[in-house]
mmCIF file of C-alpha atoms in Angstrom:
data_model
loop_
_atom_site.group_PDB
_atom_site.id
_atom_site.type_symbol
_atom_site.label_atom_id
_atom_site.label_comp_id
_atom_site.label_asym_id
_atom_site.label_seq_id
_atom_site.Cartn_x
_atom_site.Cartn_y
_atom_site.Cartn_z
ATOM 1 C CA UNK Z 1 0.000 0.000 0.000
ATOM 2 C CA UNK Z 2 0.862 3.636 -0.686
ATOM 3 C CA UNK Z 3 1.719 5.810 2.191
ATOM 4 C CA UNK Z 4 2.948 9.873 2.378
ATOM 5 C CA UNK Z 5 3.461 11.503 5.384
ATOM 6 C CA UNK Z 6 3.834 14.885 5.996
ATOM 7 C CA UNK Z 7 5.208 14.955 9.978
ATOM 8 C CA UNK Z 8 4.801 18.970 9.959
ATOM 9 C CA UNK Z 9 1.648 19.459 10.854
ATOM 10 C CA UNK Z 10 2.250 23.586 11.217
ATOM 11 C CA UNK Z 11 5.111 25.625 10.625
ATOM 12 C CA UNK Z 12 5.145 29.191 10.936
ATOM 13 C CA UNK Z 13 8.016 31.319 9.762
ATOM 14 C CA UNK Z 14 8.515 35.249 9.444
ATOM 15 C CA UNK Z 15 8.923 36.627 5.944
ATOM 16 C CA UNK Z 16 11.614 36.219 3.770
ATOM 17 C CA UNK Z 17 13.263 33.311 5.883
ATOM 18 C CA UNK Z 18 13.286 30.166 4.045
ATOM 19 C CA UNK Z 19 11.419 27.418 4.752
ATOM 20 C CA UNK Z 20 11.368 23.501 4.022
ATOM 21 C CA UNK Z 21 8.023 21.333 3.917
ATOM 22 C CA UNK Z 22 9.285 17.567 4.233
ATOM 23 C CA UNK Z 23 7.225 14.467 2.381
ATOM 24 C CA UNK Z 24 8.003 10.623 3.143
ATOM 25 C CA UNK Z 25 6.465 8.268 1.000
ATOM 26 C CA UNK Z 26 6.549 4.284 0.286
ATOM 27 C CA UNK Z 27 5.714 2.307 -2.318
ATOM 28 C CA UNK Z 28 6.487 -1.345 -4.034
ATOM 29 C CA UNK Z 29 6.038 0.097 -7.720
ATOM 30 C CA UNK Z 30 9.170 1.486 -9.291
ATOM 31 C CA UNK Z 31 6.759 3.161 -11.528
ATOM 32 C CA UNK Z 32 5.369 6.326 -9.460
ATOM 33 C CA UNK Z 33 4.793 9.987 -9.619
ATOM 34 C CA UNK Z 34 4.938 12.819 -6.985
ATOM 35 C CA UNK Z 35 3.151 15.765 -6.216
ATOM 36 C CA UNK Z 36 2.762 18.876 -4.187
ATOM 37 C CA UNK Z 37 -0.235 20.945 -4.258
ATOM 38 C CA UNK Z 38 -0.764 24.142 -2.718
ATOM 39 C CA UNK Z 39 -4.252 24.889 -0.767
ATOM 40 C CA UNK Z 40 -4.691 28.786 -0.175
ATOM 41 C CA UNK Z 41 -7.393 30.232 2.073
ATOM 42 C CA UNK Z 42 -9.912 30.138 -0.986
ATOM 43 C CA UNK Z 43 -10.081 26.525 -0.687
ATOM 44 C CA UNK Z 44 -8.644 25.543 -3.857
ATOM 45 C CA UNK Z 45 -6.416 22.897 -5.027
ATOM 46 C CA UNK Z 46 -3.613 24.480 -6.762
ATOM 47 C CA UNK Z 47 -0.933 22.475 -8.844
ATOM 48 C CA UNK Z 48 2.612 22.990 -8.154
ATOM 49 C CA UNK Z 49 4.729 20.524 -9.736
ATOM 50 C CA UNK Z 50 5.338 16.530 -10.490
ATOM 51 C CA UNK Z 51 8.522 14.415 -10.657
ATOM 52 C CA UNK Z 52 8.518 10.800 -11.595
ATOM 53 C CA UNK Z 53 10.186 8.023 -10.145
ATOM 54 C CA UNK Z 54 12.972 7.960 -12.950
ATOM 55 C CA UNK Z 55 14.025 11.767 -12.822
ATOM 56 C CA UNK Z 56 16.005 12.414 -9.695
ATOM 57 C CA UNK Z 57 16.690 15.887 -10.548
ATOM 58 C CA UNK Z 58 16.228 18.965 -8.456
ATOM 59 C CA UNK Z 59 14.111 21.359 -9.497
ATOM 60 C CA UNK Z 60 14.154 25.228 -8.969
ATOM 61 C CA UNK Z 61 11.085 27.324 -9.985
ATOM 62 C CA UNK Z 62 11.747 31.180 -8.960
ATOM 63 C CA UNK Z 63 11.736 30.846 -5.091
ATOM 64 C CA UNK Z 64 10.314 27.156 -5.149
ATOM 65 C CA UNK Z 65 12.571 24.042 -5.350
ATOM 66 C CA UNK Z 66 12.135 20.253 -4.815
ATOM 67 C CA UNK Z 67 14.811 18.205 -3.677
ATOM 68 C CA UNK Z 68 13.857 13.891 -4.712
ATOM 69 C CA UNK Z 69 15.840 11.618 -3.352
ATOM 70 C CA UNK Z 70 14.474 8.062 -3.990
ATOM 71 C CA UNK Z 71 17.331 6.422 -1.485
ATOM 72 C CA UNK Z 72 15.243 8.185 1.218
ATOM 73 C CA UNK Z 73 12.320 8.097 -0.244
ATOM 74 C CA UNK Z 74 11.735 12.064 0.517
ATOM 75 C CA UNK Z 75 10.581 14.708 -1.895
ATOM 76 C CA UNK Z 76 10.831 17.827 0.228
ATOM 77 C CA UNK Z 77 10.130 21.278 -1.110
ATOM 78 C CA UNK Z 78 11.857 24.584 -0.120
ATOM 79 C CA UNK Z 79 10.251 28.180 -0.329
ATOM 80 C CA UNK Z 80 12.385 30.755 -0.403
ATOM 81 C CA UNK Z 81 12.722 34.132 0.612
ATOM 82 C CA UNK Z 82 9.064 33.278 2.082
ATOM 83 C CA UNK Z 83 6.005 35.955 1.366
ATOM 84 C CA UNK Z 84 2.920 36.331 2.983
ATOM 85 C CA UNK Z 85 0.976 34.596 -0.223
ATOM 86 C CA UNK Z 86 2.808 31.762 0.111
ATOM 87 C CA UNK Z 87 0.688 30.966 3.362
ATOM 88 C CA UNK Z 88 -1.767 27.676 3.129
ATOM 89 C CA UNK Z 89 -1.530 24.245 3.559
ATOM 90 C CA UNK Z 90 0.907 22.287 1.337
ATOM 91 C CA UNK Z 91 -0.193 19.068 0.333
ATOM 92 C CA UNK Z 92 2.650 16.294 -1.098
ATOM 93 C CA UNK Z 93 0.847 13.484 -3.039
ATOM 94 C CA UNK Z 94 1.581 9.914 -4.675
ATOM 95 C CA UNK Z 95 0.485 8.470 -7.113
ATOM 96 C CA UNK Z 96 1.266 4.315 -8.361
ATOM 97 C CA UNK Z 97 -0.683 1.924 -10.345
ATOM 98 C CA UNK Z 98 -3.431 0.042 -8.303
ATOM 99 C CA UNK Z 99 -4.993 -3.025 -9.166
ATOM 100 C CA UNK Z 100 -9.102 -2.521 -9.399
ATOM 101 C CA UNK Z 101 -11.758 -5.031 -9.949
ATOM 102 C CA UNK Z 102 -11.758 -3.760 -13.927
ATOM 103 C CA UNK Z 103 -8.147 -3.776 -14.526
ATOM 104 C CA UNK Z 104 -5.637 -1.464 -12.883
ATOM 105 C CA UNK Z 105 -5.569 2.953 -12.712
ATOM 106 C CA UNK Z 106 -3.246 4.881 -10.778
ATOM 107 C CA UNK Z 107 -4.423 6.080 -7.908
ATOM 108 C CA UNK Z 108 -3.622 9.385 -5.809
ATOM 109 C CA UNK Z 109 -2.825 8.963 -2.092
ATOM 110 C CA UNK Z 110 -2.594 12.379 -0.209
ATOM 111 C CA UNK Z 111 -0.672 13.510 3.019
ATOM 112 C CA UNK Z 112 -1.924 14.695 5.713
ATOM 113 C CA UNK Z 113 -1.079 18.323 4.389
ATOM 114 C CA UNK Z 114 1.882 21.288 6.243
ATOM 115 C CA UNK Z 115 0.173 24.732 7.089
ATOM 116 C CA UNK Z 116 2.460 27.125 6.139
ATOM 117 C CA UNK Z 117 1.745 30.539 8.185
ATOM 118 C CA UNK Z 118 4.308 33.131 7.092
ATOM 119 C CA UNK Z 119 3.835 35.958 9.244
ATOM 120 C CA UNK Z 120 4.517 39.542 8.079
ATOM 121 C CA UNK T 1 -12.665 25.376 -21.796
ATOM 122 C CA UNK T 2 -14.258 25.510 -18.215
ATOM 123 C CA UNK T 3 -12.046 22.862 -16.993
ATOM 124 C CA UNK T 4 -13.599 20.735 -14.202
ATOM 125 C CA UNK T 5 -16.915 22.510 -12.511
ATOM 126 C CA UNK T 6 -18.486 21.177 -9.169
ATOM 127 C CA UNK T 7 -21.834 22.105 -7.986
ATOM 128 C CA UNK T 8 -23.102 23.608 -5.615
ATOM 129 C CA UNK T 9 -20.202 25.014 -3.813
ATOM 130 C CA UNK T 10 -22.305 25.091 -0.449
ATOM 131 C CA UNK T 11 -25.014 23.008 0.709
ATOM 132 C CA UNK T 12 -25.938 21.873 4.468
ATOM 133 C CA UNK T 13 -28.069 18.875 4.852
ATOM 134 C CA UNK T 14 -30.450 17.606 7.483
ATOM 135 C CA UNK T 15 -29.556 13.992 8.688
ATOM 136 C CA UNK T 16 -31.061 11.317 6.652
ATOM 137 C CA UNK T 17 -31.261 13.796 3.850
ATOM 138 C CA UNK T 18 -29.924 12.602 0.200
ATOM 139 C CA UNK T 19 -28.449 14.550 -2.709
ATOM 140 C CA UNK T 20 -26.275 14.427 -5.452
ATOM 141 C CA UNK T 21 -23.106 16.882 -5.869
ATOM 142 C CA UNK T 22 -21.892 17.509 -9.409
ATOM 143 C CA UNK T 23 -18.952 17.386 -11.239
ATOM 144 C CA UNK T 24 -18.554 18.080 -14.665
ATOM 145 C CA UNK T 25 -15.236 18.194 -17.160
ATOM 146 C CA UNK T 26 -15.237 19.362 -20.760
ATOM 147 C CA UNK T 27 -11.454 18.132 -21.456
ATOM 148 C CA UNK T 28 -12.969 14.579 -22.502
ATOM 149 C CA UNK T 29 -10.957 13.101 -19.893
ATOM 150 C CA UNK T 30 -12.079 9.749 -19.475
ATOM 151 C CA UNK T 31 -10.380 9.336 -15.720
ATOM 152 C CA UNK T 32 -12.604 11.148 -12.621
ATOM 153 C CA UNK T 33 -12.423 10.461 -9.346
ATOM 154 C CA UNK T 34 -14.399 11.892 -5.967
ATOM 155 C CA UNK T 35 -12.160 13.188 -2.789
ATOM 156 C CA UNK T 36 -13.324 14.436 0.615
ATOM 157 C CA UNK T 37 -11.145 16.486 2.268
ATOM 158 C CA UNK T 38 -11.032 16.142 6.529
ATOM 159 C CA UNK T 39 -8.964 18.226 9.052
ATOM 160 C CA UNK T 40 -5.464 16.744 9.195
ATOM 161 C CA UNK T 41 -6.310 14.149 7.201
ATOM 162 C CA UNK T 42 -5.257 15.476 3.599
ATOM 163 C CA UNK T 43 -7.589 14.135 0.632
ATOM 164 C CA UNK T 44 -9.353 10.388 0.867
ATOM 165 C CA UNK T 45 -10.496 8.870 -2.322
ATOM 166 C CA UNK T 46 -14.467 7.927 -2.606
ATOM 167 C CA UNK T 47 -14.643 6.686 -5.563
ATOM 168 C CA UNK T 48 -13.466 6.535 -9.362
ATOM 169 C CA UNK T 49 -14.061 6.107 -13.031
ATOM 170 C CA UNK T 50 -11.541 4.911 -15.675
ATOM 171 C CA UNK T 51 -14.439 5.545 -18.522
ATOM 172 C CA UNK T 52 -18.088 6.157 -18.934
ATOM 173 C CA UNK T 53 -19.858 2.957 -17.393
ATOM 174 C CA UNK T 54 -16.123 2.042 -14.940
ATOM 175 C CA UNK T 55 -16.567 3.195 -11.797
ATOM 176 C CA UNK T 56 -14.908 1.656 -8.576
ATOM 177 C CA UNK T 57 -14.197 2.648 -5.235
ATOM 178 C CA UNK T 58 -11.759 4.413 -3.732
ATOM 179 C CA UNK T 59 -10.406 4.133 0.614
ATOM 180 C CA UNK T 60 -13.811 5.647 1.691
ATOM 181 C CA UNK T 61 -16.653 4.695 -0.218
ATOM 182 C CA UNK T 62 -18.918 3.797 2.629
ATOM 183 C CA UNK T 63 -22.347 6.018 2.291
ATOM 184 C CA UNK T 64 -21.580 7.075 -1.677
ATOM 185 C CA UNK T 65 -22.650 5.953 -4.347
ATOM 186 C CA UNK T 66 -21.622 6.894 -8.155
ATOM 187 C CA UNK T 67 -22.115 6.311 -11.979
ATOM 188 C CA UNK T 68 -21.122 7.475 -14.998
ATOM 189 C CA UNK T 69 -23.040 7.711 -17.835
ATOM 190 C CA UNK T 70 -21.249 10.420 -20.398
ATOM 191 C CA UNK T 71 -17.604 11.094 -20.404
ATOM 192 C CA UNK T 72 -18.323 14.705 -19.203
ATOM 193 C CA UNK T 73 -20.448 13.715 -15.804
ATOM 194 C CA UNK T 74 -19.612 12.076 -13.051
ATOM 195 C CA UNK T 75 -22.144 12.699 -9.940
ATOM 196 C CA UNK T 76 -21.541 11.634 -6.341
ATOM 197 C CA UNK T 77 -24.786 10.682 -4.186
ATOM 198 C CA UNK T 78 -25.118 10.104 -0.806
ATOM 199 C CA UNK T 79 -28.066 8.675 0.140
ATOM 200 C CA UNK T 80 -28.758 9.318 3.593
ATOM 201 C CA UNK T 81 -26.361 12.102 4.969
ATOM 202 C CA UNK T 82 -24.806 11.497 8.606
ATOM 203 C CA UNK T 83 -23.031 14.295 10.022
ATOM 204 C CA UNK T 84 -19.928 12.115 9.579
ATOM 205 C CA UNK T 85 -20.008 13.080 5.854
ATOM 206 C CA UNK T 86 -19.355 17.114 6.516
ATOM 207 C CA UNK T 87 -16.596 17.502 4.546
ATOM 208 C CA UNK T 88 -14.932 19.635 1.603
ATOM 209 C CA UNK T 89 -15.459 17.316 -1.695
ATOM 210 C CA UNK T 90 -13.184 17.443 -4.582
ATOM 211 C CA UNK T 91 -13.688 15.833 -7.842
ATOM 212 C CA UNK T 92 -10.962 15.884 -10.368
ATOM 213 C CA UNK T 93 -10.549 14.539 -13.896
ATOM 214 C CA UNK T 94 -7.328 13.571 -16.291
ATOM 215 C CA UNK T 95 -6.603 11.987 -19.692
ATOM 216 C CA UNK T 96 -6.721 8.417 -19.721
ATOM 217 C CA UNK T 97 -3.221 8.052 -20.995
ATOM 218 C CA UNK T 98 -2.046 10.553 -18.451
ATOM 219 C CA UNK T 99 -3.778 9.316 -15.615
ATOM 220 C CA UNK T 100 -0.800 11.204 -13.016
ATOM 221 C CA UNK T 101 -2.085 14.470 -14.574
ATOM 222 C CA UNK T 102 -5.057 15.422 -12.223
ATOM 223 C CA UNK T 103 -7.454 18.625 -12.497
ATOM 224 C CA UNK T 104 -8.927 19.723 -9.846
ATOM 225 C CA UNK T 105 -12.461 20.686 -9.442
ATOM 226 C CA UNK T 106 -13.116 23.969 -6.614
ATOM 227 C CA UNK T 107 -14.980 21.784 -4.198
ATOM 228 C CA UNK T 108 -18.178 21.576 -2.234
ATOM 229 C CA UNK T 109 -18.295 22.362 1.016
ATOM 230 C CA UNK T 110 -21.099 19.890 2.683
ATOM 231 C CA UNK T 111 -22.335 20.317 6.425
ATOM 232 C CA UNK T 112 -24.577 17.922 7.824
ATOM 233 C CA UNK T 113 -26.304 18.308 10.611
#
């Protein structure tokens, strides 16, 4: 079975320090795909990026990057220089193929989410 | 396009109550799936659908019940509401070959009380 944890259940930082949101996951497959969403305020689900199992490659988007590391089965994401907008709750998310009674899909398995408070 | 649409975006039910919450995609995605959301407990699947006339269930499907009969619909009913179904529902669609590629609907916030 698929499994992420998120063991930050609240961080709050003050802006412009950096700040690092952690993700564990485990799987069997060697097939997989990971995720973090962002969840402002509004309620929304808000994409952020996705790696798959076979690119180990950090990735750096303006003051986001994503550090994968598949021997420690983390993908943990780093804001920096931290605004005000960036607070909400961070989700990290996994996604493997599942058998189902008509075949097999992937399926998305969520963690338990990181409110991020940056404080002003 | 209008991407993936959920309706209605509030709605508070009496227990015992049924309804049906809507989701709708116009990306002929053939992949949608239900979430609830809980405090601290991140998003739970309910159930799913790999094509029009698929559907299976997801971790929580106790108290739902689903079909899909076009492509673009995929409704989630609950039959008799129990206050243990308040939640924030999600649905979400992707392309069947790109099943990893999920849209997200804005939710509906349910109360039951």
């Amino acid at each position: 079975a698929q499994k992420v944890t998120q063991a930050q259940t609240e961080i709050s930082v003050v802006e412009k320090e950096d700040v690092t949101l952690d993700c564990v996951y485990e799987t069997r497959d060697t097939t997989y795909y990971l995720f973090w969403y962002k969840q402002p305020p509004s309620g929304e689900l808000v994409f952020l990026i996705r790696r798959n199992s076979f690119d180990e490659q950090n990735e750096i988007s303006g003051r986001y990057s994503w550090n994968f590391q598949k021997s420690t089965s983390s993908f943990n994401f780093t804001i920096t220089a931290s605004q005000v907008v960036d607070s909400a709750v961070y989700f990290c998310a996994l996604s493997e193929e599942a058998l189902i009674s008509s075949g097999s899909a992937r399926q998305l398995t969520f963690g338990s989410g990181t409110q991020l408070t940056v404080l002003p | 396009n209008a991407g993936v649409t959920q309706t209605p975006k509030f709605q508070v039910l009496k227990t015992g109550q049924s309804m049906t919450l809507q989701c709708a995609q116009d990306m002929n995605h053939e992949y949608m799936s239900w979430y609830r959301q809980d405090p601290g407990m991140g998003l739970r699947l309910i159930h799913y659908s790999v094509g029009a006339g698929i559907t299976d269930q997801g971790e929580v499907p106790n108290g739902y019940n689903v079909s899909r009969s076009t492509t673009e619909d995929f409704p989630l009913r609950l039959l008799s509401a129990a206050p243990s179904q308040t939640s924030v529902y999600f649905c979400a669609s992707s392309p069947g070959d790109r099943v990893y590629e999920q849209y997200f609907g804005p939710g509906t916030r349910l109360t039951v009380t």
